Coordinates of C-alpha atoms and ligand atoms in Angstrom, one line a residue:
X1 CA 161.6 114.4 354.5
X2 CA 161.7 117.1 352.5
X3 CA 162.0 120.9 353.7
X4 CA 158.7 123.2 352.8
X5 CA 159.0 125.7 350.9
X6 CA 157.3 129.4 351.2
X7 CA 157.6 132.1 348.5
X8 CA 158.0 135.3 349.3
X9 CA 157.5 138.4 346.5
X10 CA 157.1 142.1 346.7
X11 CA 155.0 143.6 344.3
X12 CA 153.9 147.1 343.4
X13 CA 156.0 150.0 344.2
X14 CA 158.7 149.8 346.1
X15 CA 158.8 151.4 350.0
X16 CA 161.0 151.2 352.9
X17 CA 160.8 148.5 355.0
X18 CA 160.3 145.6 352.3
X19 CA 163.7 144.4 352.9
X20 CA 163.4 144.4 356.9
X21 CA 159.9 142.4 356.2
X22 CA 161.8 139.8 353.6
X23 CA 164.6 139.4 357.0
X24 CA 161.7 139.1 359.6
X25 CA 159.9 135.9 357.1
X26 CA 164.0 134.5 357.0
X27 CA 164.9 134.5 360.4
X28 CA 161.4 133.3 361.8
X29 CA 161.5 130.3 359.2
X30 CA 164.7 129.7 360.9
X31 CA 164.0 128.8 363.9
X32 CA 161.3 126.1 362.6
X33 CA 164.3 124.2 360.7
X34 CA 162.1 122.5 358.4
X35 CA 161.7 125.6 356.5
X36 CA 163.4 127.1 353.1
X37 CA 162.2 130.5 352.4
X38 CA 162.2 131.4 348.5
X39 CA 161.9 135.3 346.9
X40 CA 160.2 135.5 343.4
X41 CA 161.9 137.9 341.4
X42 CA 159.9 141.4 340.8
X43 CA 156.7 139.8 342.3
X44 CA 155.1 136.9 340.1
X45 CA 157.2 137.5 336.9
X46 CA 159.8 135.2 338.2
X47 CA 157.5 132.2 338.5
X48 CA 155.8 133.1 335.4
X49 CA 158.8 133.3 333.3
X50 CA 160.7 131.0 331.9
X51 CA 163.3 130.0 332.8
X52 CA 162.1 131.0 336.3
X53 CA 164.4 134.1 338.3
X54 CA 163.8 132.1 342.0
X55 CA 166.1 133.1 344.6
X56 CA 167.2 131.2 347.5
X57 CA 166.4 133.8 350.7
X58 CA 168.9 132.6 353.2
X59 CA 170.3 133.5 356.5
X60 CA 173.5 134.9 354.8
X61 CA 171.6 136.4 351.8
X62 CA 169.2 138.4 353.9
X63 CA 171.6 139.4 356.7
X64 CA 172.0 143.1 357.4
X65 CA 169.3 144.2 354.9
X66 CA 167.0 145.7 356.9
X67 CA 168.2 149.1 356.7
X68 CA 168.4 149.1 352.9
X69 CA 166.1 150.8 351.1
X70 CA 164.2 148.8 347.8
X71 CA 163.8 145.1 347.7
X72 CA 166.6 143.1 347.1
X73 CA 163.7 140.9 345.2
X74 CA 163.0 143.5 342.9
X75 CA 159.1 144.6 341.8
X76 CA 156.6 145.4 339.6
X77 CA 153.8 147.6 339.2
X78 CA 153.0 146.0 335.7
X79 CA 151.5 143.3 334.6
X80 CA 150.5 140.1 337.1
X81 CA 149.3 136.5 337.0
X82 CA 145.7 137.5 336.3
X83 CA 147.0 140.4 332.9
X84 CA 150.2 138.9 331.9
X85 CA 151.1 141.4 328.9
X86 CA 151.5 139.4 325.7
X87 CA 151.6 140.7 321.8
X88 CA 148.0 139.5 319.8
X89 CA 149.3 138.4 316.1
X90 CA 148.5 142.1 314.9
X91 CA 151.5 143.1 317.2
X92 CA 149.2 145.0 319.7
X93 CA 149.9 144.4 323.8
X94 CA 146.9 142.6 325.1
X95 CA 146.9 141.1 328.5
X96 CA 146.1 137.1 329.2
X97 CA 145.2 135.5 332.5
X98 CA 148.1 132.9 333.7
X99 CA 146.6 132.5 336.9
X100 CA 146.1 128.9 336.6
X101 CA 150.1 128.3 335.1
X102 CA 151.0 130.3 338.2
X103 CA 149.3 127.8 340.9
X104 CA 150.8 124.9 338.6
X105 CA 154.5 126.2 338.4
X106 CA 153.7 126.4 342.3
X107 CA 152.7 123.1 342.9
X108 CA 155.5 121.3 340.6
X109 CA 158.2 123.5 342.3
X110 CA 156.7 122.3 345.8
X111 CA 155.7 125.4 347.2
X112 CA 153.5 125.0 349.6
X113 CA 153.0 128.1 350.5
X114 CA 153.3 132.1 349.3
X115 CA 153.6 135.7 351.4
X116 CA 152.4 138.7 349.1
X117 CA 154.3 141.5 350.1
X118 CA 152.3 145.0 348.5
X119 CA 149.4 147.5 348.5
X120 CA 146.1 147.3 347.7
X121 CA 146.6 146.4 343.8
X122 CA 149.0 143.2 345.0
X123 CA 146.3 142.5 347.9
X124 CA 143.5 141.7 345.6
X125 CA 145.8 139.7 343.3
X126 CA 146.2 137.7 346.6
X127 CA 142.6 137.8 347.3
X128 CA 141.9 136.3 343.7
X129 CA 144.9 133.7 344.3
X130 CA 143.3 132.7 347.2
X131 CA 139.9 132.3 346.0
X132 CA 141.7 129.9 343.6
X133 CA 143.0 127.7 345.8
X134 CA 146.5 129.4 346.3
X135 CA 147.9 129.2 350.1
X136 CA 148.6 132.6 350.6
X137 CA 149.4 135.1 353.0
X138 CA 149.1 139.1 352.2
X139 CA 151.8 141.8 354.0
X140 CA 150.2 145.6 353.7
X141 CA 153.2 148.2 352.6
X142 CA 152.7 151.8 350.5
X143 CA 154.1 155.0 351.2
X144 CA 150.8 156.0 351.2
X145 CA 149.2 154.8 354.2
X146 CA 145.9 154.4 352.3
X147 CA 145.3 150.3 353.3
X148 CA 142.1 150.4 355.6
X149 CA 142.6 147.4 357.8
X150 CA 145.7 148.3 359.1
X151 CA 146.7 151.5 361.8
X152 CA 149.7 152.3 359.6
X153 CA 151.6 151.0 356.9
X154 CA 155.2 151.0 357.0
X155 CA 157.0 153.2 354.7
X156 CA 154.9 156.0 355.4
X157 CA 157.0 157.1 358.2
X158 CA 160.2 157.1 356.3
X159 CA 158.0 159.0 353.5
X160 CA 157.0 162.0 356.3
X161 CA 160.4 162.3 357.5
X162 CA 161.5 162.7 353.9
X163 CA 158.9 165.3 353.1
X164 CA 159.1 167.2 356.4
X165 CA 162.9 167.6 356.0
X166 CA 162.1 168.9 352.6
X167 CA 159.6 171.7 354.0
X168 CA 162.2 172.3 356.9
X169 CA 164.6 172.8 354.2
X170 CA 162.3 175.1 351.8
X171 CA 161.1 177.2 355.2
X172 CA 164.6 178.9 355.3
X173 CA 164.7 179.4 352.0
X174 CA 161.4 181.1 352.0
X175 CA 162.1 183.0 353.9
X176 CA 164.9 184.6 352.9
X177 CA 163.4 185.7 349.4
X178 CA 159.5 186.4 350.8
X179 CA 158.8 183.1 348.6
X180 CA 155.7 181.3 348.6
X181 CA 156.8 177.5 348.5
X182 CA 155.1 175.1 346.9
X183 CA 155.6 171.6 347.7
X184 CA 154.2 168.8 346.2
X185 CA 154.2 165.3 347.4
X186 CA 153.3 161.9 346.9
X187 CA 150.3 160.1 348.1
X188 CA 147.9 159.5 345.1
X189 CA 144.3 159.5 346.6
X190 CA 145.5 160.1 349.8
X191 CA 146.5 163.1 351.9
X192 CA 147.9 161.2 355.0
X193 CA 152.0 161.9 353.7
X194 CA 151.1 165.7 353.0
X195 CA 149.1 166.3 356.0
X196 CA 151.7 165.0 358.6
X197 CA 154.6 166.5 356.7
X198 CA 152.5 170.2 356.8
X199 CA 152.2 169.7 360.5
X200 CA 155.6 168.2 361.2
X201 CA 157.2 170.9 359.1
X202 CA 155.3 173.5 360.1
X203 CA 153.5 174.5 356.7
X204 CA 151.2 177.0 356.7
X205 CA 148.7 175.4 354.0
X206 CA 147.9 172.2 353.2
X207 CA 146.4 170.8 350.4
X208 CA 145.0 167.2 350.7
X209 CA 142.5 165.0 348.2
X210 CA 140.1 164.9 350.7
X211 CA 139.1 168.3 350.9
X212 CA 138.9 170.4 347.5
X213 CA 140.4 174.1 347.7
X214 CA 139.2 177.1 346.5
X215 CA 141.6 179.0 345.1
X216 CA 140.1 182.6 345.8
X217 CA 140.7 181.5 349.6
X218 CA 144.2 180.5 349.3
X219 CA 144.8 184.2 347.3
X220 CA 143.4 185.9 350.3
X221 CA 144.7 183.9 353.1
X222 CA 148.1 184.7 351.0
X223 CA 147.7 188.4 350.6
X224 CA 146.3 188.7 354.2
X225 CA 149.8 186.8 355.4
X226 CA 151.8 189.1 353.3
X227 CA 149.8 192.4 354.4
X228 CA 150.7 191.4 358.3
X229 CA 154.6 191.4 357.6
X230 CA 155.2 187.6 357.0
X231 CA 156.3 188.1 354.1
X232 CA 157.0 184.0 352.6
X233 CA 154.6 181.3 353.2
X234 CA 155.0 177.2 353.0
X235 CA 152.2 175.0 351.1
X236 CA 152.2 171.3 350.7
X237 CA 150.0 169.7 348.4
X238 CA 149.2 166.0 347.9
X239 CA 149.9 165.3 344.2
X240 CA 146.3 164.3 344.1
X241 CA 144.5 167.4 345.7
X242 CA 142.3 169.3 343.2
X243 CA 140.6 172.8 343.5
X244 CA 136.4 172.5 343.7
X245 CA 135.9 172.8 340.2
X246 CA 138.7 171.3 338.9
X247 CA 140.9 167.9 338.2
X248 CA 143.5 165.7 339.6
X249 CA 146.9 167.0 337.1
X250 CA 148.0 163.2 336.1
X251 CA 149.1 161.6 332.4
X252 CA 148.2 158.2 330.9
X253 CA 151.3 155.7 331.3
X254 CA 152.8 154.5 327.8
X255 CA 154.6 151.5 329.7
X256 CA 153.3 147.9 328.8
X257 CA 151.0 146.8 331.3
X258 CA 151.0 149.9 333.7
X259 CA 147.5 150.9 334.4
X260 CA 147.8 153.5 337.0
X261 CA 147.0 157.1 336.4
X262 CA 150.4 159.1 336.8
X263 CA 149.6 161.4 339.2
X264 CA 152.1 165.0 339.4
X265 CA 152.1 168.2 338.2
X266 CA 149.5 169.4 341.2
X267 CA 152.2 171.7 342.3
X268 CA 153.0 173.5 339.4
X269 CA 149.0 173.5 338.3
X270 CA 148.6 175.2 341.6
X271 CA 151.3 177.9 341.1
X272 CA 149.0 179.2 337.6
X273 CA 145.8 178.9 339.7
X274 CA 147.3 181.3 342.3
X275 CA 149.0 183.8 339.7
X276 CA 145.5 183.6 337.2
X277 CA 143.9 184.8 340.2
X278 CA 145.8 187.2 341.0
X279 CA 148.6 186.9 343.6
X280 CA 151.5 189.1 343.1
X281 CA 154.0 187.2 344.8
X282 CA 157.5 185.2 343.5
X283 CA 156.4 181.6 343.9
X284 CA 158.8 178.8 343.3
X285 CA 157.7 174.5 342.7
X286 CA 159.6 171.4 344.0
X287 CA 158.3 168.4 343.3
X288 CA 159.8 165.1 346.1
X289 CA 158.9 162.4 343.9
X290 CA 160.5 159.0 344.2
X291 CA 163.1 160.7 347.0
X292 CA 160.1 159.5 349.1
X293 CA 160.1 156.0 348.4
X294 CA 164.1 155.6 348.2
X295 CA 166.8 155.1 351.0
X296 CA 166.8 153.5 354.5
X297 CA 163.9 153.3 356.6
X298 CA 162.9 155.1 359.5
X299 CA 163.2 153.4 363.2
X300 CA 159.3 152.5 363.5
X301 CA 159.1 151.4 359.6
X302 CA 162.2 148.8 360.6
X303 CA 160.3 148.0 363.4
X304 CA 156.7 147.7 362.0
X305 CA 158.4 145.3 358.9
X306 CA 159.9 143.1 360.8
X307 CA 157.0 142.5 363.3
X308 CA 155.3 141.7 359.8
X309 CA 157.4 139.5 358.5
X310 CA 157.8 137.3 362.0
X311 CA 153.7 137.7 362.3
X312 CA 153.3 136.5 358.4
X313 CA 155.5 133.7 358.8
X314 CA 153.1 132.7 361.8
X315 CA 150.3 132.9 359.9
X316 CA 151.7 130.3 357.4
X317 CA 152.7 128.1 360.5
X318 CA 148.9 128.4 361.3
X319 CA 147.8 128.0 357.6
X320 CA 145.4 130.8 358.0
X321 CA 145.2 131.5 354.1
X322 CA 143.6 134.4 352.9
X323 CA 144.8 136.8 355.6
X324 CA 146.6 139.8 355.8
X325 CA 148.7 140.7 358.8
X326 CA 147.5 144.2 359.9
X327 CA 148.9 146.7 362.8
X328 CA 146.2 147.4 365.4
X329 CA 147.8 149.3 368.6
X330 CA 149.6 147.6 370.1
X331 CA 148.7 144.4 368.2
X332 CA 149.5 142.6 364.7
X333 CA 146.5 140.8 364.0
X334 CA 145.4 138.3 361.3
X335 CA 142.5 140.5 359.0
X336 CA 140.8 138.3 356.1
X337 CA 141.8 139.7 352.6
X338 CA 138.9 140.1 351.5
X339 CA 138.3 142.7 354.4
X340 CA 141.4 144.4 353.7
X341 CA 140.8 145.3 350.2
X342 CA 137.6 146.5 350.6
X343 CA 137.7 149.9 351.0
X344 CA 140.7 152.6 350.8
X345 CA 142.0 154.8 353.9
X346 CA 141.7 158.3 353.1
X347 CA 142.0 161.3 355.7
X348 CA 138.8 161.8 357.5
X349 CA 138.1 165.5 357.4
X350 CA 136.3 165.6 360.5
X351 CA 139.8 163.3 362.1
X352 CA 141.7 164.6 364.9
X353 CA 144.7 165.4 362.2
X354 CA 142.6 167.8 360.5
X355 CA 141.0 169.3 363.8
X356 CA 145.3 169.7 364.8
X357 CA 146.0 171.2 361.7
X358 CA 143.3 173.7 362.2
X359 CA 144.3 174.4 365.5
X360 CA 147.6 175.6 364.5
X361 CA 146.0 178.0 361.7
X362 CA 146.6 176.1 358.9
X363 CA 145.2 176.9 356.2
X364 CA 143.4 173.6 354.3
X365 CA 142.1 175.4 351.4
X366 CA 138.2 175.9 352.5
X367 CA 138.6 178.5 354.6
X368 CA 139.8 181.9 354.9
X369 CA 142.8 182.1 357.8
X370 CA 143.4 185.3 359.3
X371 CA 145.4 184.5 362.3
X372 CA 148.9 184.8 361.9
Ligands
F6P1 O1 151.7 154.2 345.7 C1 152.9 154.7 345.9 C2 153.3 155.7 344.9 O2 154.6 156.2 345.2 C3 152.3 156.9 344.9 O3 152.4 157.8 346.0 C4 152.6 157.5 343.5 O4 151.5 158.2 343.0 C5 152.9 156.3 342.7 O5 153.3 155.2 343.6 C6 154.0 156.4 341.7 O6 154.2 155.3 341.0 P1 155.4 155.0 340.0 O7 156.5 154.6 340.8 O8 154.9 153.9 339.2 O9 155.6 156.2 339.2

């Protein structure tokens, strides 16, 4: 009899943890002996393409990997089986659905059986796969943490410990030369990796999508600081946080088949704000970037992946296609797909993270702090 066959891919952008999910799906199939466990190169591409970049995920293969940052199966955020990017005969990129190639290159390869490792972009290409016929199975990872069905993704720990070593790091500095800081971080619509790296860092702003700034309240709340002696001051913002009357800073992407809004530049468009209105103090920009996706993951993210790896390869044991495995304390549970892309996780202004960051005197941009 012949063994079955899962496919695994990662798709999207990368995040700590994929790896330690990929070793979680290997080892479980293991112990079932009938199983082979295949990874896709950079998500669908390498079933799509010809010939096809399929990897055999072994024992040996995946041993040890789950402290390495990046997916040793490569990804994409371009493209997909439902827009595959082709030239038209004018020589213009259009994109063409090869859904239905996809679920046949499946069948004749004898898969009988895929786990979708990604964010909410990959999840509904595995809702749509689903609704197709595909047997699929959907892991939830971002930096971002912005997935609703699910307490926390992993990689957004590794991500906070990244950007609160970077405001530890810019606090001293600050210090020294009465700076005000600005650091900008990633999240796109999201403030959850800004928010917990203000508090863990001790920032005292933070500047989060989810609640709009006004710029003549961060000026005061500045000056005020300054007036009482402290004499530097620490501000994260979420590259995606935008004043009341203005715009997230982002550009249009130039790469084939990339359709997301390049968010960055909030940090620097903050920086103008603050001197156009008026504050008279030395202000420097970093920007964390990519450093917040790269490297090893954190304890909990190594953790979290590998409970979702063993729980998705359940799930396939189970067939319960069109589900996503989802962390609820203390739990990971089966959620339908269709549930998890619903709706995105932002940070609830009224949450207990917001009421914390308050407590300590941060300043969030609405309101005038005086308390120092
Ligand atoms: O979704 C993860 C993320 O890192 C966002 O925080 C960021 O806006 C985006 O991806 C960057 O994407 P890319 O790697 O394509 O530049």
């Amino acid at each position: 009899m012949r063994k079955k066959r899962v496919l695994v891919v990662t798709g999207g952008g990368d995040c700590p943890g994929l790896n330690a999910v990929i070793r979680g799906i290997v080892k479980r199939a293991h112990r079932e002996r009938n199983w082979s466990v295949i990874g896709s190169i950079e998500a669908f591409d390498g079933v799509l393409r010809e010939p096809m970049e399929l990897v055999n995920l072994t024992l040996t293969r995946t041993a040890g990997i789950h402290v390495k940052g990046g997916t040793i199966i490569r990804t994409t955020n371009k493209g997909g089986p439902f827009k595959w990017p082709v030239k038209d005969k004018d020589g213009n990129w259009i994109s063409v659905d090869r859904s239905d190639d996809l679920l046949m290159k499946l069948q004749y390869n004898n898969i009988d059986s895929v786990i979708s490792i990604g964010g909410d972009g990959s999840q509904r290409i595995s809702q749509q796969l689903f609704e197709k016929g595909c047997p699929i199975i959907g892991v939830p990872k971002t930096i971002d943490n912005d997935l609703m069905a699910t307490d926390f993704t992993f990689g957004f720990l590794t991500a906070v410990d990244i950007a609160s070593d970077a405001v530890d790091k810019l606090v001293s500095t600050a210090e020294s030369h009465n700076r005000t800081m600005i650091l900008e971080v990633m999240g796109r619509d999201a403030g959850w990796i800004a928010i917990y790296a203000a508090i863990a860092g001790g920032a005292e702003i933070c500047l989060i999508p989810e609640i709009p700034y006004d710029i003549d309240i961060l000026v005061e709340t500045i000056r005020q600081r300054y007036q009482h002696g402290r004499t530097f001051c620490n501000i994260v913002i979420a590259e995606g946080a935008t004043s009341t009357e203005g715009e997230q800073t982002y550009t249009e992407s130039d790469e084939v088949g990339y359709e997301n809004k390049k968010l960055g530049g909030a940090g620097m468009r903050l920086m103008e704000e603050l001197k156009q209105h008026g504050l008279e103090v030395d202000m420097r920009v970093s920007i964390l970037g990519h450093l917040q996706r790269g490297g090893t993951p954190c304890a909990f993210d190594r953790v979290l992946a590998t409970q979702f790896g063993v729980k998705a390869f359940e799930l396939v044991l189970e067939e319960k296609w069109g589900h996503m495995v989802a962390y609820r304390h203390p739990d990971i549970v089966a959620v339908q797909l269709q549930e998890a892309i619903e709706a995105l996780n932002y940070v609830k202004p009224d949450s207990n993270i917001i009421a914390t960051a308050r407590g300590v005197g941060m300043c969030l941009g609405d309101k005038l702090i005086t308390t120092y």
